[in-house]
Tab-separated table of C-alpha atoms and ligand atoms in Angstrom:
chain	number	residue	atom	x	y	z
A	1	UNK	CA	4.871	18.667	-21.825
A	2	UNK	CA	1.358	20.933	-21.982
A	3	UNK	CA	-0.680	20.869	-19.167
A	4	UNK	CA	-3.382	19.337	-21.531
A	5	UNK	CA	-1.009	16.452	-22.328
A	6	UNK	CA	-0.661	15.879	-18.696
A	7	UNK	CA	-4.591	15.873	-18.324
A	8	UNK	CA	-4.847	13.332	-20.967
A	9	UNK	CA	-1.990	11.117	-19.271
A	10	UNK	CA	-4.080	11.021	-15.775
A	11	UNK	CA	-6.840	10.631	-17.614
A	12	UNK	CA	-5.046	7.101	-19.025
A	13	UNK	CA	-4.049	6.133	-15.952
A	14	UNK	CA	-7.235	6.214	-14.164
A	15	UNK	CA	-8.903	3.900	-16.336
A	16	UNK	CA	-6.773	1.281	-15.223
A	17	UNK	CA	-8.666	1.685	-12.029
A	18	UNK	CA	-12.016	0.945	-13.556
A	19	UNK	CA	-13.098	-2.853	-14.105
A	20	UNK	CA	-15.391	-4.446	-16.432
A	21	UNK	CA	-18.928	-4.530	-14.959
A	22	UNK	CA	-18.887	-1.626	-13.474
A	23	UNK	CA	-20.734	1.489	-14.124
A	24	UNK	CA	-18.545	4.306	-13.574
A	25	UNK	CA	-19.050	7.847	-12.020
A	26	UNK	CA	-17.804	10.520	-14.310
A	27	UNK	CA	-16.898	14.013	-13.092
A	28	UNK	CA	-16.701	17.124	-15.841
A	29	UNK	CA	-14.290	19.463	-17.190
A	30	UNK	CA	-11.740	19.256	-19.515
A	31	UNK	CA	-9.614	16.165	-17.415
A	32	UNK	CA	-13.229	14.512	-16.800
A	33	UNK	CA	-13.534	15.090	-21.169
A	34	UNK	CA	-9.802	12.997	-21.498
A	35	UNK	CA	-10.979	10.333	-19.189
A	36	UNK	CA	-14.733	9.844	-20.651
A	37	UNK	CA	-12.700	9.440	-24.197
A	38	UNK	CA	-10.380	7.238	-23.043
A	39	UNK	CA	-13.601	4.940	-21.149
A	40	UNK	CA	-14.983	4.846	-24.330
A	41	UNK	CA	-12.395	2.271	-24.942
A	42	UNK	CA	-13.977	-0.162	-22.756
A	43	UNK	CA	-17.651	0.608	-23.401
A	44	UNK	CA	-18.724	-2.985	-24.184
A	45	UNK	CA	-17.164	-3.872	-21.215
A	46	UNK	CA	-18.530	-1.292	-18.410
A	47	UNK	CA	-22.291	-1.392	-17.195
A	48	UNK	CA	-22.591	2.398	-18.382
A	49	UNK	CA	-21.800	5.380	-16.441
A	50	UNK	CA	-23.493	7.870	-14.129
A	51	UNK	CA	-22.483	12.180	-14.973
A	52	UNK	CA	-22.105	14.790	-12.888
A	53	UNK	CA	-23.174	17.242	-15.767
A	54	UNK	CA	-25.542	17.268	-18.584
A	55	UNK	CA	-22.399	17.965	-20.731
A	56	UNK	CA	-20.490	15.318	-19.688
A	57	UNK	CA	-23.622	13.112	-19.909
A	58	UNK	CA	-24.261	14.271	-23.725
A	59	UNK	CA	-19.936	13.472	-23.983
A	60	UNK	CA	-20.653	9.667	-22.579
A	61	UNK	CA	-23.615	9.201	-25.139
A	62	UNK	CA	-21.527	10.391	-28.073
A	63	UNK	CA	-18.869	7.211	-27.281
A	64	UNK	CA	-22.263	5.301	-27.268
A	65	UNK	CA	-21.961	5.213	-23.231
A	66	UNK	CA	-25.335	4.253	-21.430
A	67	UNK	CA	-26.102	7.165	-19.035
A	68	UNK	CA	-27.652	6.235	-15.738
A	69	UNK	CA	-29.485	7.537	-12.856
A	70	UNK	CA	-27.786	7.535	-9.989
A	71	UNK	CA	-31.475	6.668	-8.513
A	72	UNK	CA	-31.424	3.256	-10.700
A	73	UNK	CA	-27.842	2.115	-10.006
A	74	UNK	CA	-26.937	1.816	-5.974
A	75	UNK	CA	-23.402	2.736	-4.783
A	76	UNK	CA	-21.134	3.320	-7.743
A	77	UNK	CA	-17.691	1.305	-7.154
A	78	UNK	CA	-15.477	4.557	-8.526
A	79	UNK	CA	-16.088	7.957	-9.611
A	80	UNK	CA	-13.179	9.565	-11.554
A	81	UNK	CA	-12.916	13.855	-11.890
A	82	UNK	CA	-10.956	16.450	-12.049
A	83	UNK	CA	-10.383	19.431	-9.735
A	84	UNK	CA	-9.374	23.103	-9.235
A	85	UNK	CA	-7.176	22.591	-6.053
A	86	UNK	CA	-5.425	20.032	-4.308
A	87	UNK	CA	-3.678	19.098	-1.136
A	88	UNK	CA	-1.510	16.747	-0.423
A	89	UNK	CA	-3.953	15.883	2.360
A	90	UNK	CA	-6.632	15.333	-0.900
A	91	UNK	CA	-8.736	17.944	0.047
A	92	UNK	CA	-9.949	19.773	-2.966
A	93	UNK	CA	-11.314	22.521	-4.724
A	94	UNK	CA	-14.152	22.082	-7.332
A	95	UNK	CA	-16.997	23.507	-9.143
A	96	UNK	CA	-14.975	25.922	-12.239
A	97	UNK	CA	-17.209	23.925	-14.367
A	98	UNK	CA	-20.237	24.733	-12.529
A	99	UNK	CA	-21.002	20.799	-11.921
A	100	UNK	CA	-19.905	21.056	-7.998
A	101	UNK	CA	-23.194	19.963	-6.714
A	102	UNK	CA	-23.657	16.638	-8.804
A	103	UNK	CA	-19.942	16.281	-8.485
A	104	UNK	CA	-20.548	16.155	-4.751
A	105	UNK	CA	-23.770	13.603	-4.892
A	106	UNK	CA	-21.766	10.917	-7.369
A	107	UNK	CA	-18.412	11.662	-5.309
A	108	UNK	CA	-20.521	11.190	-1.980
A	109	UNK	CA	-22.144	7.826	-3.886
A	110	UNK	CA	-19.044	6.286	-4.453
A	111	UNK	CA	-16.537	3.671	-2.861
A	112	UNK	CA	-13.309	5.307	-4.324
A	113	UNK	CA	-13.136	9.079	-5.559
A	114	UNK	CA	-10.083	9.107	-7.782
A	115	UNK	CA	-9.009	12.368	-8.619
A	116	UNK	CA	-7.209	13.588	-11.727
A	117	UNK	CA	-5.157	16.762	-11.973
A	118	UNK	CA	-2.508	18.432	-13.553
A	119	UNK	CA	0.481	19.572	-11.510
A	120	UNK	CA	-0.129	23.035	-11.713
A	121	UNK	CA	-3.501	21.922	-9.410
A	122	UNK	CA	-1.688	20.909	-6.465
A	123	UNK	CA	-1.235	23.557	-3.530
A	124	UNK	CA	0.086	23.789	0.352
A	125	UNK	CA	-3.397	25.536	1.190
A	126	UNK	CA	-6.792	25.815	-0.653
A	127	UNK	CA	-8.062	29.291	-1.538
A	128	UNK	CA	-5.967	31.032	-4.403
A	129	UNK	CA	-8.733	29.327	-6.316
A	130	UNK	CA	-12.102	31.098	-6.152
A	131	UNK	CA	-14.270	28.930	-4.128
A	132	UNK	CA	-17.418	28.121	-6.010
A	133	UNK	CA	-20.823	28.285	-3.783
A	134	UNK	CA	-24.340	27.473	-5.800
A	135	UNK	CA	-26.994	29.584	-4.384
A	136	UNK	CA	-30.649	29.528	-4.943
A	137	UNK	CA	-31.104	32.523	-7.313
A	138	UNK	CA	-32.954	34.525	-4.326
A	139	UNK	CA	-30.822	34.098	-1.654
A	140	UNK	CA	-28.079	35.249	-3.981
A	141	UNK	CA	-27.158	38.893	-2.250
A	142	UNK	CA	-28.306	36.994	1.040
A	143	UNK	CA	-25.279	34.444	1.096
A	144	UNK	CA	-22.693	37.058	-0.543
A	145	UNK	CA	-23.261	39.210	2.628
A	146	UNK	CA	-22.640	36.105	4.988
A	147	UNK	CA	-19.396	35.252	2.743
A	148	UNK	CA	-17.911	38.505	2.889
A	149	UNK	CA	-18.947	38.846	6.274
A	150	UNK	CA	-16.689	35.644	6.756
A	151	UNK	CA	-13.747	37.268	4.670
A	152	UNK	CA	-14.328	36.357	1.499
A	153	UNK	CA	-14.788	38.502	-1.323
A	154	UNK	CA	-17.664	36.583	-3.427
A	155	UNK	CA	-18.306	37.477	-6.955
A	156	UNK	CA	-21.758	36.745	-8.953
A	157	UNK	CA	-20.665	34.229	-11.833
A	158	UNK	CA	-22.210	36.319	-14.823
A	159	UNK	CA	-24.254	34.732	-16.850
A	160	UNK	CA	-24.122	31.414	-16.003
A	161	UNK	CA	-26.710	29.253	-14.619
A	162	UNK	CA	-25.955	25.693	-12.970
A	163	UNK	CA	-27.698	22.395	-14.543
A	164	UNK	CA	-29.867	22.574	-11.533
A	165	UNK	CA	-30.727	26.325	-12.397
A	166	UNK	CA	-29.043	27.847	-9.800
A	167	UNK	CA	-26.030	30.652	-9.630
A	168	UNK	CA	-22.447	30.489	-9.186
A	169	UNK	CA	-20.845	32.468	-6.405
A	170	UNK	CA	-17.279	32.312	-6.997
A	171	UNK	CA	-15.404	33.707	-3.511
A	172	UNK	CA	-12.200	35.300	-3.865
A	173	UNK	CA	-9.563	36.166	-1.083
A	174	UNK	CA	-10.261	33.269	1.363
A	175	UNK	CA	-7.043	31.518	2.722
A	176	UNK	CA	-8.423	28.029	3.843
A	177	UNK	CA	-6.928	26.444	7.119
A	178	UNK	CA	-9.789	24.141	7.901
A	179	UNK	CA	-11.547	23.060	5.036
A	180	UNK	CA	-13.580	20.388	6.675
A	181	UNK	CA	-14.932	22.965	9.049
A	182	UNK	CA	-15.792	25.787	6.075
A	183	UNK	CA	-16.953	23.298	3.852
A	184	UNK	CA	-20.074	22.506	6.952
A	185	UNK	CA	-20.154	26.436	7.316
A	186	UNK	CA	-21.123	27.327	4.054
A	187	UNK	CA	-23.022	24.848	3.441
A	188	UNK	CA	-25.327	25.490	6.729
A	189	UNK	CA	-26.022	29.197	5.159
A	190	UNK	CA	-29.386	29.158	3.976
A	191	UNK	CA	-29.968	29.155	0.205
A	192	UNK	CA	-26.342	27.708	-0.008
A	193	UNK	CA	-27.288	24.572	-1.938
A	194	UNK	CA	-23.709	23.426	-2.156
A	195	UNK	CA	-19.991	24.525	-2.294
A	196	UNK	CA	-16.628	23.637	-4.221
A	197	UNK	CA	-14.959	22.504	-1.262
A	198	UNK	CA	-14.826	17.851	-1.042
A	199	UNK	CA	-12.943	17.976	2.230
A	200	UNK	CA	-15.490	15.820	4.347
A	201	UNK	CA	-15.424	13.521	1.288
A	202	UNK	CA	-12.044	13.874	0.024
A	203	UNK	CA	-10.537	12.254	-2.891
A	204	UNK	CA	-9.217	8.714	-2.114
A	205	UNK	CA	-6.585	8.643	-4.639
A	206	UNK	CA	-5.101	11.665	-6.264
A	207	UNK	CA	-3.589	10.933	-10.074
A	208	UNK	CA	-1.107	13.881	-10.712
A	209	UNK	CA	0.269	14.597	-13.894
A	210	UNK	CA	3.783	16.200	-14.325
A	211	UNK	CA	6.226	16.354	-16.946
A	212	UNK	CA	8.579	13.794	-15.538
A	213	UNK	CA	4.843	11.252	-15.535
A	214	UNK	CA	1.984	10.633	-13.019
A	215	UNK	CA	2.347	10.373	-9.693
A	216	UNK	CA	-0.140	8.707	-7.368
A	217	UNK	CA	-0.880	9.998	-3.652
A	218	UNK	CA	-3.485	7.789	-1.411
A	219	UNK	CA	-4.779	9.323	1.350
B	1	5RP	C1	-16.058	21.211	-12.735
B	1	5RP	C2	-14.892	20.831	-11.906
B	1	5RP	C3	-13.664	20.417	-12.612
B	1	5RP	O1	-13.275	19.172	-12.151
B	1	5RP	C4	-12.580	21.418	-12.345
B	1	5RP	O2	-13.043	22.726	-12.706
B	1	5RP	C5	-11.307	21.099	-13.132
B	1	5RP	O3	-11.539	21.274	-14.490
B	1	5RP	P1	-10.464	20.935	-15.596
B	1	5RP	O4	-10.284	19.455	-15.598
B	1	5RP	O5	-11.090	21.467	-16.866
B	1	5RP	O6	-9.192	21.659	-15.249
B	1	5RP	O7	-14.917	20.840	-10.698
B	1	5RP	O8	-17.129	21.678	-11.942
């Protein structure tokens, strides 16, 4: 089995989690992509959805999925993404899309975080996985001396600007023992806007596809 058939069979199994009335949080990436196709399935049923990306926002309107702000809708019941890393305690690494900061507002908006990986996601420690940190574009050399000064060995994401026009630090070398601790570090540096680690908001469910099918872990 390909890792990208595994995506697509989380991706099936967490809209069984969804229920008709709802309007759903969506995450982004290429798992998020499996699951917004497979919502599109129930799209008369749903209330409409509320993205973590302007990509996966353009994905939902192309299934004819109303997009909502997260300002008009209240608490979303579920919001359903992928991730980088994973523990088995369901803390995670995010943000290789870019998305990590929206990711983090619908995740933080939301009743149930279900999160959908591939086995090749899941990990004893967080870390081998560059840790994504958006910075506002002048604190930029700022925040990679603090990070480096904290071990980490952050590299400028070239090119790339977030949807919130921001920049991608992407932090190599760190070996993460407490990442509900780091996750409040970083994110008290100034010009940090956000960072990849959802440990004080971890995943409630973790979807993991292997070859042998999809396991579920529950926190
Ligand atoms: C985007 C993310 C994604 O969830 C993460 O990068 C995993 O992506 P994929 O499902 O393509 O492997 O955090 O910011």
């Amino acid at each position: 089995m390909t890792q990208d058939e595994m995506k697509k069979a989380v991706a099936e199994a967490a809209v069984e989690f969804v229920q008709g009335g709802w309007v759903v949080g969506v995450g982004t990436g290429s798992t998020a992509n499996h699951f917004i196709d497979v919502l599109a399935r129930m799209k008369g049923k749903i209330d409409g959805a509320v993205a973590s990306s302007e990509a996966s926002a353009e994905r939902l309107r192309g299934h004819g999925i109303e997009v909502l702000d997260l300002n008009s809708t209240g608490p979303l019941p579920i919001y359903v993404d992928g991730a980088d890393e994973a523990t088995r305690h369901l803390h995670l690494t995010k943000g290789g899309g870019g998305a990590l900061t929206r990711e983090k507002i619908v995740a933080a908006a939301s009743d149930q975080f279900v999160c959908v990986i591939d086995e090749t996601k899941q990990v004893d420690y967080l870390g081998a996985f560059p840790l994504p940190v958006e910075v506002i574009p002048m604190a930029r050399s700022h925040v990679a001396r603090i990070l480096a000064g904290m071990g980490g060995n952050p590299v400028l994401r070239e090119g790339f600007r977030t949807d919130n026009g921001n920049v991608i630090l992407d932090v190599h070398d760190l070996r993460i023992m407490n990442p509900v601790e780091l996750e409040s570090e970083i994110d008290h540096i100034a010009g940090v806007v956000s960072n990849g680690l959802f440990a004080r908001r971890p995943a409630d469910v973790l979807l993991v596809g292997t070859p042998s099918g999809v396991q579920t872990i529950t926190g």
